[in-house]
Structure formats: structure tokens, C-alpha cells
JSON list of C-alpha atoms in Angstrom, two decimals:
[
{"chain": "A", "resi": 1, "resn": "MET", "atom": "CA", "xyz": [-5.12, 41.23, 92.48]},
{"chain": "A", "resi": 2, "resn": "GLN", "atom": "CA", "xyz": [-6.37, 37.81, 90.91]},
{"chain": "A", "resi": 3, "resn": "PRO", "atom": "CA", "xyz": [-7.25, 38.36, 87.54]},
{"chain": "A", "resi": 4, "resn": "TRP", "atom": "CA", "xyz": [-10.74, 36.83, 88.34]},
{"chain": "A", "resi": 5, "resn": "LEU", "atom": "CA", "xyz": [-11.53, 39.92, 90.25]},
{"chain": "A", "resi": 6, "resn": "LEU", "atom": "CA", "xyz": [-11.66, 41.96, 86.98]},
{"chain": "A", "resi": 7, "resn": "GLU", "atom": "CA", "xyz": [-15.10, 40.35, 86.46]},
{"chain": "A", "resi": 8, "resn": "LEU", "atom": "CA", "xyz": [-16.56, 41.55, 89.11]},
{"chain": "A", "resi": 9, "resn": "LEU", "atom": "CA", "xyz": [-15.32, 45.17, 89.19]},
{"chain": "A", "resi": 10, "resn": "CYS", "atom": "CA", "xyz": [-16.78, 48.33, 87.68]},
{"chain": "A", "resi": 11, "resn": "CYS", "atom": "CA", "xyz": [-16.46, 52.21, 87.91]},
{"chain": "A", "resi": 12, "resn": "PRO", "atom": "CA", "xyz": [-17.53, 53.32, 91.40]},
{"chain": "A", "resi": 13, "resn": "VAL", "atom": "CA", "xyz": [-18.64, 57.18, 89.62]},
{"chain": "A", "resi": 14, "resn": "THR", "atom": "CA", "xyz": [-20.48, 55.25, 86.32]},
{"chain": "A", "resi": 15, "resn": "GLY", "atom": "CA", "xyz": [-20.71, 51.16, 86.68]},
{"chain": "A", "resi": 16, "resn": "GLU", "atom": "CA", "xyz": [-18.96, 50.57, 83.80]},
{"chain": "A", "resi": 17, "resn": "SER", "atom": "CA", "xyz": [-17.12, 47.47, 83.34]},
{"chain": "A", "resi": 18, "resn": "LEU", "atom": "CA", "xyz": [-13.05, 47.94, 83.84]},
{"chain": "A", "resi": 19, "resn": "SER", "atom": "CA", "xyz": [-10.24, 47.24, 81.27]},
{"chain": "A", "resi": 20, "resn": "LEU", "atom": "CA", "xyz": [-7.05, 46.05, 82.49]},
{"chain": "A", "resi": 21, "resn": "GLU", "atom": "CA", "xyz": [-3.56, 47.51, 81.49]},
{"chain": "A", "resi": 22, "resn": "MET", "atom": "CA", "xyz": [-1.12, 44.80, 83.61]},
{"chain": "A", "resi": 23, "resn": "LYS", "atom": "CA", "xyz": [2.10, 46.66, 84.21]},
{"chain": "A", "resi": 24, "resn": "ARG", "atom": "CA", "xyz": [3.82, 44.20, 86.83]},
{"chain": "A", "resi": 25, "resn": "ALA", "atom": "CA", "xyz": [2.71, 40.86, 87.80]},
{"chain": "A", "resi": 26, "resn": "GLU", "atom": "CA", "xyz": [4.12, 37.92, 89.62]},
{"chain": "A", "resi": 27, "resn": "GLY", "atom": "CA", "xyz": [2.97, 34.90, 88.63]},
{"chain": "A", "resi": 28, "resn": "ASP", "atom": "CA", "xyz": [-1.05, 35.29, 88.48]},
{"chain": "A", "resi": 29, "resn": "THR", "atom": "CA", "xyz": [-0.82, 38.08, 91.00]},
{"chain": "A", "resi": 30, "resn": "ILE", "atom": "CA", "xyz": [-1.39, 41.29, 89.59]},
{"chain": "A", "resi": 31, "resn": "LEU", "atom": "CA", "xyz": [0.52, 43.57, 91.18]},
{"chain": "A", "resi": 32, "resn": "GLU", "atom": "CA", "xyz": [0.57, 47.29, 89.42]},
{"chain": "A", "resi": 33, "resn": "GLY", "atom": "CA", "xyz": [-1.66, 48.69, 86.72]},
{"chain": "A", "resi": 34, "resn": "LEU", "atom": "CA", "xyz": [-4.37, 50.43, 85.15]},
{"chain": "A", "resi": 35, "resn": "LEU", "atom": "CA", "xyz": [-8.02, 49.82, 85.22]},
{"chain": "A", "resi": 36, "resn": "ARG", "atom": "CA", "xyz": [-9.39, 52.06, 82.81]},
{"chain": "A", "resi": 37, "resn": "SER", "atom": "CA", "xyz": [-13.47, 52.65, 82.09]},
{"chain": "A", "resi": 38, "resn": "SER", "atom": "CA", "xyz": [-14.97, 53.28, 78.70]},
{"chain": "A", "resi": 39, "resn": "SER", "atom": "CA", "xyz": [-15.46, 56.76, 79.28]},
{"chain": "A", "resi": 40, "resn": "GLY", "atom": "CA", "xyz": [-11.72, 57.46, 80.30]},
{"chain": "A", "resi": 41, "resn": "ARG", "atom": "CA", "xyz": [-11.83, 57.54, 83.63]},
{"chain": "A", "resi": 42, "resn": "GLU", "atom": "CA", "xyz": [-8.42, 55.39, 85.46]},
{"chain": "A", "resi": 43, "resn": "TYR", "atom": "CA", "xyz": [-7.87, 53.49, 88.70]},
{"chain": "A", "resi": 44, "resn": "PHE", "atom": "CA", "xyz": [-4.37, 52.20, 89.74]},
{"chain": "A", "resi": 45, "resn": "ILE", "atom": "CA", "xyz": [-3.12, 48.99, 90.86]},
{"chain": "A", "resi": 46, "resn": "GLY", "atom": "CA", "xyz": [-0.78, 49.37, 93.61]},
{"chain": "A", "resi": 47, "resn": "ASP", "atom": "CA", "xyz": [1.14, 46.79, 95.61]},
{"chain": "A", "resi": 48, "resn": "GLY", "atom": "CA", "xyz": [-1.77, 44.33, 94.34]},
{"chain": "A", "resi": 49, "resn": "ILE", "atom": "CA", "xyz": [-4.54, 46.49, 95.46]},
{"chain": "A", "resi": 50, "resn": "PRO", "atom": "CA", "xyz": [-7.13, 47.75, 93.30]},
{"chain": "A", "resi": 51, "resn": "ARG", "atom": "CA", "xyz": [-7.17, 51.57, 94.07]},
{"chain": "A", "resi": 52, "resn": "LEU", "atom": "CA", "xyz": [-10.87, 52.27, 93.21]},
{"chain": "A", "resi": 53, "resn": "LEU", "atom": "CA", "xyz": [-12.05, 55.46, 95.21]},
{"chain": "A", "resi": 54, "resn": "PRO", "atom": "CA", "xyz": [-14.42, 58.00, 93.25]},
{"chain": "A", "resi": 55, "resn": "SER", "atom": "CA", "xyz": [-12.07, 60.80, 94.29]},
{"chain": "A", "resi": 56, "resn": "ALA", "atom": "CA", "xyz": [-9.20, 61.70, 96.45]},
{"chain": "A", "resi": 57, "resn": "GLN", "atom": "CA", "xyz": [-11.28, 63.74, 99.05]},
{"chain": "A", "resi": 58, "resn": "VAL", "atom": "CA", "xyz": [-13.86, 60.53, 99.49]},
{"chain": "A", "resi": 59, "resn": "GLY", "atom": "CA", "xyz": [-13.77, 59.90, 103.30]},
{"chain": "A", "resi": 60, "resn": "LEU", "atom": "CA", "xyz": [-10.82, 61.80, 104.09]},
{"chain": "A", "resi": 61, "resn": "ARG", "atom": "CA", "xyz": [-11.65, 62.34, 107.99]},
{"chain": "A", "resi": 62, "resn": "THR", "atom": "CA", "xyz": [-12.26, 58.55, 108.15]},
{"chain": "A", "resi": 63, "resn": "ARG", "atom": "CA", "xyz": [-9.33, 57.25, 106.37]},
{"chain": "A", "resi": 64, "resn": "GLU", "atom": "CA", "xyz": [-7.08, 59.48, 108.37]},
{"chain": "A", "resi": 65, "resn": "SER", "atom": "CA", "xyz": [-8.86, 58.40, 111.59]},
{"chain": "A", "resi": 66, "resn": "PHE", "atom": "CA", "xyz": [-8.90, 54.47, 111.23]},
{"chain": "A", "resi": 67, "resn": "GLY", "atom": "CA", "xyz": [-5.46, 54.40, 109.01]},
{"chain": "A", "resi": 68, "resn": "LEU", "atom": "CA", "xyz": [-4.27, 55.70, 112.50]},
{"chain": "A", "resi": 69, "resn": "GLN", "atom": "CA", "xyz": [-5.96, 52.74, 114.15]},
{"chain": "A", "resi": 70, "resn": "TRP", "atom": "CA", "xyz": [-5.17, 50.12, 112.09]},
{"chain": "A", "resi": 71, "resn": "GLN", "atom": "CA", "xyz": [-1.50, 51.13, 111.55]},
{"chain": "A", "resi": 72, "resn": "LYS", "atom": "CA", "xyz": [-1.40, 50.60, 115.44]},
{"chain": "A", "resi": 73, "resn": "LYS", "atom": "CA", "xyz": [-2.94, 47.03, 115.16]},
{"chain": "A", "resi": 74, "resn": "ARG", "atom": "CA", "xyz": [-0.61, 46.42, 112.47]},
{"chain": "A", "resi": 75, "resn": "GLU", "atom": "CA", "xyz": [2.08, 46.87, 114.74]},
{"chain": "A", "resi": 76, "resn": "GLY", "atom": "CA", "xyz": [0.60, 45.18, 117.58]},
{"chain": "A", "resi": 77, "resn": "LYS", "atom": "CA", "xyz": [-0.13, 48.25, 119.71]},
{"chain": "A", "resi": 78, "resn": "MET", "atom": "CA", "xyz": [-3.75, 47.52, 119.91]},
{"chain": "A", "resi": 79, "resn": "ASP", "atom": "CA", "xyz": [-4.20, 43.61, 119.20]},
{"chain": "A", "resi": 80, "resn": "SER", "atom": "CA", "xyz": [-2.05, 40.69, 118.81]},
{"chain": "A", "resi": 81, "resn": "SER", "atom": "CA", "xyz": [-2.52, 39.01, 115.40]},
{"chain": "A", "resi": 82, "resn": "ARG", "atom": "CA", "xyz": [-5.03, 36.47, 116.39]},
{"chain": "A", "resi": 83, "resn": "THR", "atom": "CA", "xyz": [-7.18, 38.78, 118.42]},
{"chain": "A", "resi": 84, "resn": "CYS", "atom": "CA", "xyz": [-9.92, 41.57, 117.00]},
{"chain": "A", "resi": 85, "resn": "TYR", "atom": "CA", "xyz": [-10.45, 44.02, 119.89]},
{"chain": "A", "resi": 86, "resn": "GLY", "atom": "CA", "xyz": [-9.88, 41.58, 122.47]},
{"chain": "A", "resi": 87, "resn": "TYR", "atom": "CA", "xyz": [-12.07, 38.36, 120.74]},
{"chain": "A", "resi": 88, "resn": "ASP", "atom": "CA", "xyz": [-10.19, 35.03, 119.41]},
{"chain": "A", "resi": 89, "resn": "LEU", "atom": "CA", "xyz": [-9.96, 35.65, 115.59]},
{"chain": "A", "resi": 90, "resn": "GLU", "atom": "CA", "xyz": [-10.91, 31.90, 115.75]},
{"chain": "A", "resi": 91, "resn": "ALA", "atom": "CA", "xyz": [-13.59, 32.21, 118.13]},
{"chain": "A", "resi": 92, "resn": "GLN", "atom": "CA", "xyz": [-14.98, 35.25, 116.09]},
{"chain": "A", "resi": 93, "resn": "THR", "atom": "CA", "xyz": [-14.84, 33.51, 112.31]},
{"chain": "A", "resi": 94, "resn": "ASP", "atom": "CA", "xyz": [-16.71, 30.55, 114.38]},
{"chain": "A", "resi": 95, "resn": "TRP", "atom": "CA", "xyz": [-19.58, 32.90, 115.42]},
{"chain": "A", "resi": 96, "resn": "ILE", "atom": "CA", "xyz": [-19.75, 34.25, 112.02]},
{"chain": "A", "resi": 97, "resn": "CYS", "atom": "CA", "xyz": [-20.28, 31.01, 110.35]},
{"chain": "A", "resi": 98, "resn": "ARG", "atom": "CA", "xyz": [-22.53, 29.85, 113.06]},
{"chain": "A", "resi": 99, "resn": "GLU", "atom": "CA", "xyz": [-25.07, 32.85, 113.76]},
{"chain": "A", "resi": 100, "resn": "ILE", "atom": "CA", "xyz": [-24.58, 34.49, 110.16]},
{"chain": "A", "resi": 101, "resn": "LEU", "atom": "CA", "xyz": [-23.70, 32.43, 107.44]},
{"chain": "A", "resi": 102, "resn": "GLY", "atom": "CA", "xyz": [-25.40, 29.24, 108.95]},
{"chain": "A", "resi": 103, "resn": "GLU", "atom": "CA", "xyz": [-22.62, 26.93, 107.67]},
{"chain": "A", "resi": 104, "resn": "GLU", "atom": "CA", "xyz": [-19.22, 25.79, 108.72]},
{"chain": "A", "resi": 105, "resn": "SER", "atom": "CA", "xyz": [-17.58, 26.20, 105.64]},
{"chain": "A", "resi": 106, "resn": "GLY", "atom": "CA", "xyz": [-17.71, 28.29, 102.09]},
{"chain": "A", "resi": 107, "resn": "GLY", "atom": "CA", "xyz": [-17.66, 25.84, 99.58]},
{"chain": "A", "resi": 108, "resn": "GLY", "atom": "CA", "xyz": [-15.84, 28.38, 97.11]},
{"chain": "A", "resi": 109, "resn": "LYS", "atom": "CA", "xyz": [-19.05, 30.58, 97.64]},
{"chain": "A", "resi": 110, "resn": "LEU", "atom": "CA", "xyz": [-18.16, 34.47, 96.59]},
{"chain": "A", "resi": 111, "resn": "LEU", "atom": "CA", "xyz": [-18.47, 36.25, 99.78]},
{"chain": "A", "resi": 112, "resn": "LEU", "atom": "CA", "xyz": [-17.77, 40.16, 100.26]},
{"chain": "A", "resi": 113, "resn": "ASP", "atom": "CA", "xyz": [-16.56, 41.53, 103.27]},
{"chain": "A", "resi": 114, "resn": "ALA", "atom": "CA", "xyz": [-17.23, 45.48, 103.04]},
{"chain": "A", "resi": 115, "resn": "GLY", "atom": "CA", "xyz": [-15.30, 47.50, 105.62]},
{"chain": "A", "resi": 116, "resn": "CYS", "atom": "CA", "xyz": [-12.91, 44.67, 106.63]},
{"chain": "A", "resi": 117, "resn": "GLY", "atom": "CA", "xyz": [-10.28, 46.58, 108.11]},
{"chain": "A", "resi": 118, "resn": "ILE", "atom": "CA", "xyz": [-6.81, 44.71, 108.38]},
{"chain": "A", "resi": 119, "resn": "GLY", "atom": "CA", "xyz": [-8.82, 41.26, 106.99]},
{"chain": "A", "resi": 120, "resn": "ASP", "atom": "CA", "xyz": [-9.46, 40.13, 110.40]},
{"chain": "A", "resi": 121, "resn": "LYS", "atom": "CA", "xyz": [-13.02, 38.31, 109.05]},
{"chain": "A", "resi": 122, "resn": "GLY", "atom": "CA", "xyz": [-12.31, 37.85, 105.33]},
{"chain": "A", "resi": 123, "resn": "GLY", "atom": "CA", "xyz": [-8.98, 36.51, 105.87]},
{"chain": "A", "resi": 124, "resn": "PRO", "atom": "CA", "xyz": [-9.96, 33.77, 108.04]},
{"chain": "A", "resi": 125, "resn": "LEU", "atom": "CA", "xyz": [-13.48, 33.20, 106.10]},
{"chain": "A", "resi": 126, "resn": "SER", "atom": "CA", "xyz": [-11.20, 32.75, 102.89]},
{"chain": "A", "resi": 127, "resn": "GLU", "atom": "CA", "xyz": [-9.27, 29.60, 104.81]},
{"chain": "A", "resi": 128, "resn": "ARG", "atom": "CA", "xyz": [-13.00, 28.19, 105.20]},
{"chain": "A", "resi": 129, "resn": "GLY", "atom": "CA", "xyz": [-13.45, 27.72, 101.62]},
{"chain": "A", "resi": 130, "resn": "TYR", "atom": "CA", "xyz": [-15.09, 31.35, 100.80]},
{"chain": "A", "resi": 131, "resn": "ARG", "atom": "CA", "xyz": [-13.74, 32.83, 97.94]},
{"chain": "A", "resi": 132, "resn": "VAL", "atom": "CA", "xyz": [-13.53, 36.60, 99.64]},
{"chain": "A", "resi": 133, "resn": "VAL", "atom": "CA", "xyz": [-13.27, 39.94, 98.28]},
{"chain": "A", "resi": 134, "resn": "ALA", "atom": "CA", "xyz": [-12.60, 42.41, 100.96]},
{"chain": "A", "resi": 135, "resn": "PHE", "atom": "CA", "xyz": [-12.58, 46.16, 100.60]},
{"chain": "A", "resi": 136, "resn": "ASP", "atom": "CA", "xyz": [-11.88, 49.42, 103.14]},
{"chain": "A", "resi": 137, "resn": "LEU", "atom": "CA", "xyz": [-11.95, 53.12, 102.53]},
{"chain": "A", "resi": 138, "resn": "THR", "atom": "CA", "xyz": [-7.95, 53.15, 104.45]},
{"chain": "A", "resi": 139, "resn": "ASP", "atom": "CA", "xyz": [-4.80, 52.20, 103.72]},
{"chain": "A", "resi": 140, "resn": "ALA", "atom": "CA", "xyz": [-5.54, 49.55, 106.28]},
{"chain": "A", "resi": 141, "resn": "VAL", "atom": "CA", "xyz": [-5.93, 47.11, 103.06]},
{"chain": "A", "resi": 142, "resn": "ASP", "atom": "CA", "xyz": [-2.38, 47.11, 102.69]},
{"chain": "A", "resi": 143, "resn": "GLY", "atom": "CA", "xyz": [-2.39, 45.99, 106.05]},
{"chain": "A", "resi": 144, "resn": "ALA", "atom": "CA", "xyz": [-4.79, 43.31, 105.19]},
{"chain": "A", "resi": 145, "resn": "ARG", "atom": "CA", "xyz": [-2.61, 42.26, 102.77]},
{"chain": "A", "resi": 146, "resn": "GLU", "atom": "CA", "xyz": [0.28, 42.23, 104.59]},
{"chain": "A", "resi": 147, "resn": "ARG", "atom": "CA", "xyz": [-1.05, 40.18, 107.59]},
{"chain": "A", "resi": 148, "resn": "HIS", "atom": "CA", "xyz": [-3.28, 37.49, 105.92]},
{"chain": "A", "resi": 149, "resn": "GLY", "atom": "CA", "xyz": [-1.53, 37.45, 101.97]},
{"chain": "A", "resi": 150, "resn": "GLU", "atom": "CA", "xyz": [-3.32, 36.88, 98.70]},
{"chain": "A", "resi": 151, "resn": "SER", "atom": "CA", "xyz": [-4.42, 33.81, 97.34]},
{"chain": "A", "resi": 152, "resn": "ASP", "atom": "CA", "xyz": [-7.11, 32.42, 94.87]},
{"chain": "A", "resi": 153, "resn": "ASN", "atom": "CA", "xyz": [-9.62, 33.16, 97.70]},
{"chain": "A", "resi": 154, "resn": "LEU", "atom": "CA", "xyz": [-8.69, 36.17, 98.85]},
{"chain": "A", "resi": 155, "resn": "CYS", "atom": "CA", "xyz": [-8.33, 39.71, 97.38]},
{"chain": "A", "resi": 156, "resn": "PHE", "atom": "CA", "xyz": [-8.43, 43.04, 98.81]},
{"chain": "A", "resi": 157, "resn": "VAL", "atom": "CA", "xyz": [-9.71, 46.05, 97.07]},
{"chain": "A", "resi": 158, "resn": "GLN", "atom": "CA", "xyz": [-9.57, 50.05, 98.52]},
{"chain": "A", "resi": 159, "resn": "ALA", "atom": "CA", "xyz": [-13.33, 51.25, 97.67]},
{"chain": "A", "resi": 160, "resn": "ASP", "atom": "CA", "xyz": [-15.84, 53.33, 99.24]},
{"chain": "A", "resi": 161, "resn": "ALA", "atom": "CA", "xyz": [-19.16, 51.58, 100.82]},
{"chain": "A", "resi": 162, "resn": "LEU", "atom": "CA", "xyz": [-21.35, 54.06, 99.48]},
{"chain": "A", "resi": 163, "resn": "HIS", "atom": "CA", "xyz": [-19.63, 53.70, 96.24]},
{"chain": "A", "resi": 164, "resn": "PRO", "atom": "CA", "xyz": [-18.64, 50.03, 95.60]},
{"chain": "A", "resi": 165, "resn": "PRO", "atom": "CA", "xyz": [-16.97, 49.13, 92.75]},
{"chain": "A", "resi": 166, "resn": "PHE", "atom": "CA", "xyz": [-18.35, 46.02, 92.00]},
{"chain": "A", "resi": 167, "resn": "LYS", "atom": "CA", "xyz": [-21.17, 44.82, 89.55]},
{"chain": "A", "resi": 168, "resn": "LYS", "atom": "CA", "xyz": [-24.62, 44.27, 91.15]},
{"chain": "A", "resi": 169, "resn": "ASN", "atom": "CA", "xyz": [-25.94, 40.80, 91.81]},
{"chain": "A", "resi": 170, "resn": "ARG", "atom": "CA", "xyz": [-22.86, 38.88, 91.51]},
{"chain": "A", "resi": 171, "resn": "PHE", "atom": "CA", "xyz": [-22.14, 37.78, 95.42]},
{"chain": "A", "resi": 172, "resn": "ASP", "atom": "CA", "xyz": [-23.53, 34.68, 97.43]},
{"chain": "A", "resi": 173, "resn": "VAL", "atom": "CA", "xyz": [-22.79, 36.26, 100.77]},
{"chain": "A", "resi": 174, "resn": "ALA", "atom": "CA", "xyz": [-22.01, 40.40, 101.86]},
{"chain": "A", "resi": 175, "resn": "LEU", "atom": "CA", "xyz": [-20.60, 40.94, 104.88]},
{"chain": "A", "resi": 176, "resn": "ALA", "atom": "CA", "xyz": [-20.84, 44.31, 106.59]},
{"chain": "A", "resi": 177, "resn": "ILE", "atom": "CA", "xyz": [-20.00, 43.94, 110.32]},
{"chain": "A", "resi": 178, "resn": "GLY", "atom": "CA", "xyz": [-18.67, 46.93, 112.36]},
{"chain": "A", "resi": 179, "resn": "SER", "atom": "CA", "xyz": [-18.61, 49.44, 109.25]},
{"chain": "A", "resi": 180, "resn": "LEU", "atom": "CA", "xyz": [-21.67, 50.82, 108.33]},
{"chain": "A", "resi": 181, "resn": "HIS", "atom": "CA", "xyz": [-22.26, 53.11, 111.26]},
{"chain": "A", "resi": 182, "resn": "HIS", "atom": "CA", "xyz": [-19.01, 54.68, 110.22]},
{"chain": "A", "resi": 183, "resn": "THR", "atom": "CA", "xyz": [-20.03, 56.25, 107.11]},
{"chain": "A", "resi": 184, "resn": "PRO", "atom": "CA", "xyz": [-22.24, 59.52, 106.76]},
{"chain": "A", "resi": 185, "resn": "ASP", "atom": "CA", "xyz": [-25.04, 57.72, 105.42]},
{"chain": "A", "resi": 186, "resn": "ALA", "atom": "CA", "xyz": [-25.75, 54.13, 107.02]},
{"chain": "A", "resi": 187, "resn": "HIS", "atom": "CA", "xyz": [-29.00, 53.31, 105.12]},
{"chain": "A", "resi": 188, "resn": "GLY", "atom": "CA", "xyz": [-27.33, 54.65, 101.79]},
{"chain": "A", "resi": 189, "resn": "GLY", "atom": "CA", "xyz": [-24.66, 52.13, 102.59]},
{"chain": "A", "resi": 190, "resn": "PHE", "atom": "CA", "xyz": [-26.81, 49.46, 103.61]},
{"chain": "A", "resi": 191, "resn": "ARG", "atom": "CA", "xyz": [-28.82, 49.72, 100.29]},
{"chain": "A", "resi": 192, "resn": "ALA", "atom": "CA", "xyz": [-25.31, 49.64, 98.45]},
{"chain": "A", "resi": 193, "resn": "ILE", "atom": "CA", "xyz": [-23.82, 46.91, 99.55]},
{"chain": "A", "resi": 194, "resn": "ALA", "atom": "CA", "xyz": [-27.68, 44.71, 99.65]},
{"chain": "A", "resi": 195, "resn": "SER", "atom": "CA", "xyz": [-27.15, 45.14, 95.69]},
{"chain": "A", "resi": 196, "resn": "LEU", "atom": "CA", "xyz": [-24.39, 43.75, 95.17]},
{"chain": "A", "resi": 197, "resn": "ALA", "atom": "CA", "xyz": [-25.77, 40.31, 96.95]},
{"chain": "A", "resi": 198, "resn": "LYS", "atom": "CA", "xyz": [-27.34, 37.57, 94.59]},
{"chain": "A", "resi": 199, "resn": "GLU", "atom": "CA", "xyz": [-31.36, 37.27, 94.94]},
{"chain": "A", "resi": 200, "resn": "LYS", "atom": "CA", "xyz": [-31.85, 35.40, 97.86]},
{"chain": "A", "resi": 201, "resn": "SER", "atom": "CA", "xyz": [-28.22, 34.93, 99.19]},
{"chain": "A", "resi": 202, "resn": "ARG", "atom": "CA", "xyz": [-27.14, 36.12, 102.67]},
{"chain": "A", "resi": 203, "resn": "LEU", "atom": "CA", "xyz": [-26.64, 39.65, 104.08]},
{"chain": "A", "resi": 204, "resn": "GLY", "atom": "CA", "xyz": [-24.75, 39.67, 107.29]},
{"chain": "A", "resi": 205, "resn": "VAL", "atom": "CA", "xyz": [-24.89, 43.63, 108.99]},
{"chain": "A", "resi": 206, "resn": "TRP", "atom": "CA", "xyz": [-23.59, 44.32, 112.41]},
{"chain": "A", "resi": 207, "resn": "LEU", "atom": "CA", "xyz": [-24.07, 47.92, 113.89]},
{"chain": "A", "resi": 208, "resn": "TYR", "atom": "CA", "xyz": [-22.75, 49.12, 117.19]},
{"chain": "A", "resi": 209, "resn": "PRO", "atom": "CA", "xyz": [-25.37, 48.37, 119.88]},
{"chain": "A", "resi": 210, "resn": "LYS", "atom": "CA", "xyz": [-26.76, 50.71, 122.13]},
{"chain": "A", "resi": 211, "resn": "ASP", "atom": "CA", "xyz": [-25.58, 49.51, 125.28]},
{"chain": "A", "resi": 212, "resn": "ARG", "atom": "CA", "xyz": [-21.53, 48.26, 124.30]},
{"chain": "A", "resi": 213, "resn": "ARG", "atom": "CA", "xyz": [-19.95, 46.06, 126.68]},
{"chain": "A", "resi": 214, "resn": "GLU", "atom": "CA", "xyz": [-16.18, 45.77, 125.59]},
{"chain": "A", "resi": 215, "resn": "VAL", "atom": "CA", "xyz": [-14.06, 42.66, 126.26]},
{"chain": "A", "resi": 216, "resn": "ASN", "atom": "CA", "xyz": [-11.79, 45.13, 128.02]},
{"chain": "A", "resi": 217, "resn": "PRO", "atom": "CA", "xyz": [-13.38, 47.08, 130.98]},
{"chain": "A", "resi": 218, "resn": "VAL", "atom": "CA", "xyz": [-10.95, 49.72, 131.00]},
{"chain": "A", "resi": 219, "resn": "LEU", "atom": "CA", "xyz": [-11.58, 50.43, 127.18]},
{"chain": "A", "resi": 220, "resn": "SER", "atom": "CA", "xyz": [-14.99, 50.40, 127.94]},
{"chain": "A", "resi": 221, "resn": "LYS", "atom": "CA", "xyz": [-14.78, 53.08, 130.34]},
{"chain": "A", "resi": 222, "resn": "LEU", "atom": "CA", "xyz": [-12.75, 55.07, 127.96]},
{"chain": "A", "resi": 223, "resn": "TYR", "atom": "CA", "xyz": [-15.37, 54.48, 125.34]},
{"chain": "A", "resi": 224, "resn": "ARG", "atom": "CA", "xyz": [-18.03, 55.63, 127.81]},
{"chain": "A", "resi": 225, "resn": "ILE", "atom": "CA", "xyz": [-16.33, 58.74, 128.50]},
{"chain": "A", "resi": 226, "resn": "ARG", "atom": "CA", "xyz": [-14.97, 59.54, 125.49]},
{"chain": "A", "resi": 227, "resn": "ASP", "atom": "CA", "xyz": [-18.87, 59.15, 123.95]},
{"chain": "A", "resi": 228, "resn": "ALA", "atom": "CA", "xyz": [-20.13, 61.13, 126.59]},
{"chain": "A", "resi": 229, "resn": "LEU", "atom": "CA", "xyz": [-17.82, 64.34, 125.53]},
{"chain": "A", "resi": 230, "resn": "PRO", "atom": "CA", "xyz": [-18.74, 64.78, 121.66]},
{"chain": "A", "resi": 231, "resn": "GLY", "atom": "CA", "xyz": [-16.12, 67.69, 121.49]},
{"chain": "A", "resi": 232, "resn": "LEU", "atom": "CA", "xyz": [-13.24, 64.46, 121.89]},
{"chain": "A", "resi": 233, "resn": "GLN", "atom": "CA", "xyz": [-14.15, 63.30, 118.35]},
{"chain": "A", "resi": 234, "resn": "ARG", "atom": "CA", "xyz": [-12.55, 66.43, 116.96]},
{"chain": "A", "resi": 235, "resn": "LEU", "atom": "CA", "xyz": [-9.53, 66.13, 118.04]},
{"chain": "A", "resi": 236, "resn": "PRO", "atom": "CA", "xyz": [-6.39, 64.89, 115.67]},
{"chain": "A", "resi": 237, "resn": "PRO", "atom": "CA", "xyz": [-6.35, 61.19, 115.64]},
{"chain": "A", "resi": 238, "resn": "ARG", "atom": "CA", "xyz": [-2.97, 60.91, 117.15]},
{"chain": "A", "resi": 239, "resn": "ALA", "atom": "CA", "xyz": [-4.39, 62.77, 120.27]},
{"chain": "A", "resi": 240, "resn": "ILE", "atom": "CA", "xyz": [-7.87, 60.57, 120.39]},
{"chain": "A", "resi": 241, "resn": "TYR", "atom": "CA", "xyz": [-5.36, 57.59, 120.22]},
{"chain": "A", "resi": 242, "resn": "ALA", "atom": "CA", "xyz": [-3.07, 59.06, 123.12]}
]
């Protein structure tokens, strides 16, 4: 965690500002510590990542399911380090810059990446001059930090899109690409993320289309079978992965 991130953070339950009790740092990077609200709520910083979930039970099923998925991606069993669901990362970043952001580079603009997974959007965007805060509900943030590192331009946070631990009206750009449809309340997630962006800023949201065309035709057929049999979704995550 970089020191500048503290000014953006707040308690996900009360919205209060947070104070920092630092326990271990490496240069400017805070690796271990506690974040405390004035009402006494505490959140820990572990492995350089603030863990700001409102409770241990929030999104437990999603965390278990996607935690396994991102672990497999981390291990290179679902994608290479330079692809995301079969798409080349550089081409994906070009598309985001062209179609959503309307510019090739960020020039220091503050960007929020909501539901970042293992950082395949936020990481490359930080290399294009955006100052990126990327968060995810799952332990994928650990894989994201491992994969993309941390710099003055890039921080990762573990947080819930329905209770984002950020002060309102602070971000120049807010992205929620491929994430809000996985929440129990997509409309609520949209409102929560939109509230974090400044007035007249850019908000980029992408949801699964009804007609999904996967890059991999085999995966496309498997997804169609899975979607046609909703009972499959209730199987344990490892069975679904198999």
C-alpha cells in the first residue's frame, strides 16, 4: 500500500476516515498495519494490501468460487500472463483506452478498477500513466499484486463493490468491467461505484451480453451447456472448474 492511498480510504460500514498504525514497511510501501476508524472498527493491511471487507461473511460464495478461478489463472492454467480470457492484454488495454477512456494515456489521472480480478485491466493502465486503485472481493488481489507488482501508480485493495471503502467524488475515472453482474445487486453496485467518481468524470461499465461469443469456441459451447443447466452453478467450485 502506498501512503497516498490513505487519503482515499474510508470505513466501508460507516464512511469514516481511517487512521494508520504502521507495523512494517519497505521503503514507501506499507506491508503490514492496521486501519482504524474513529468509532473503533479495525481493518488490517496484509502483504501490502488493505483488507476492507465489512464482514468476514460478505460474498463468501463468490469469494470461494472466483478465488479458485483466479488461482488457476495465476498458475497459468486458464490464461498466459499476457492474455485475459483469450484476449491479448495490450489489445484489451487499447480497446479500453479508445472506446471507454477516449485517450491513449492517463497523464496522472486517478482511476478506480472495481472487480479487478488479477489486475489485467488496472495493471496495464497504470503503465499508461493512470494512477490506479484496483480492488476485488476475492483473494485475487494477492495474485494481482504478485503479477503486476505495486508502484507509485498502482495499489490493490480487497473490498466489496456494494460497500466500497473509498471516499465519494474522488476518482477521475471509474471502471467496472465484467464485475457488477456477479454481485447480488448489480444496480446497487452501479450506484456505489458511480458515487466514487467526480462530477463530469468518466464511468465505464461492461456487463455480460445476452449473446456471448467467446474467443475459444470450445469454451463457448461449455458455457452454453452450463447456462442451460442452472443446477451446475450450485456444484462446489472445484467441480465446476473440472
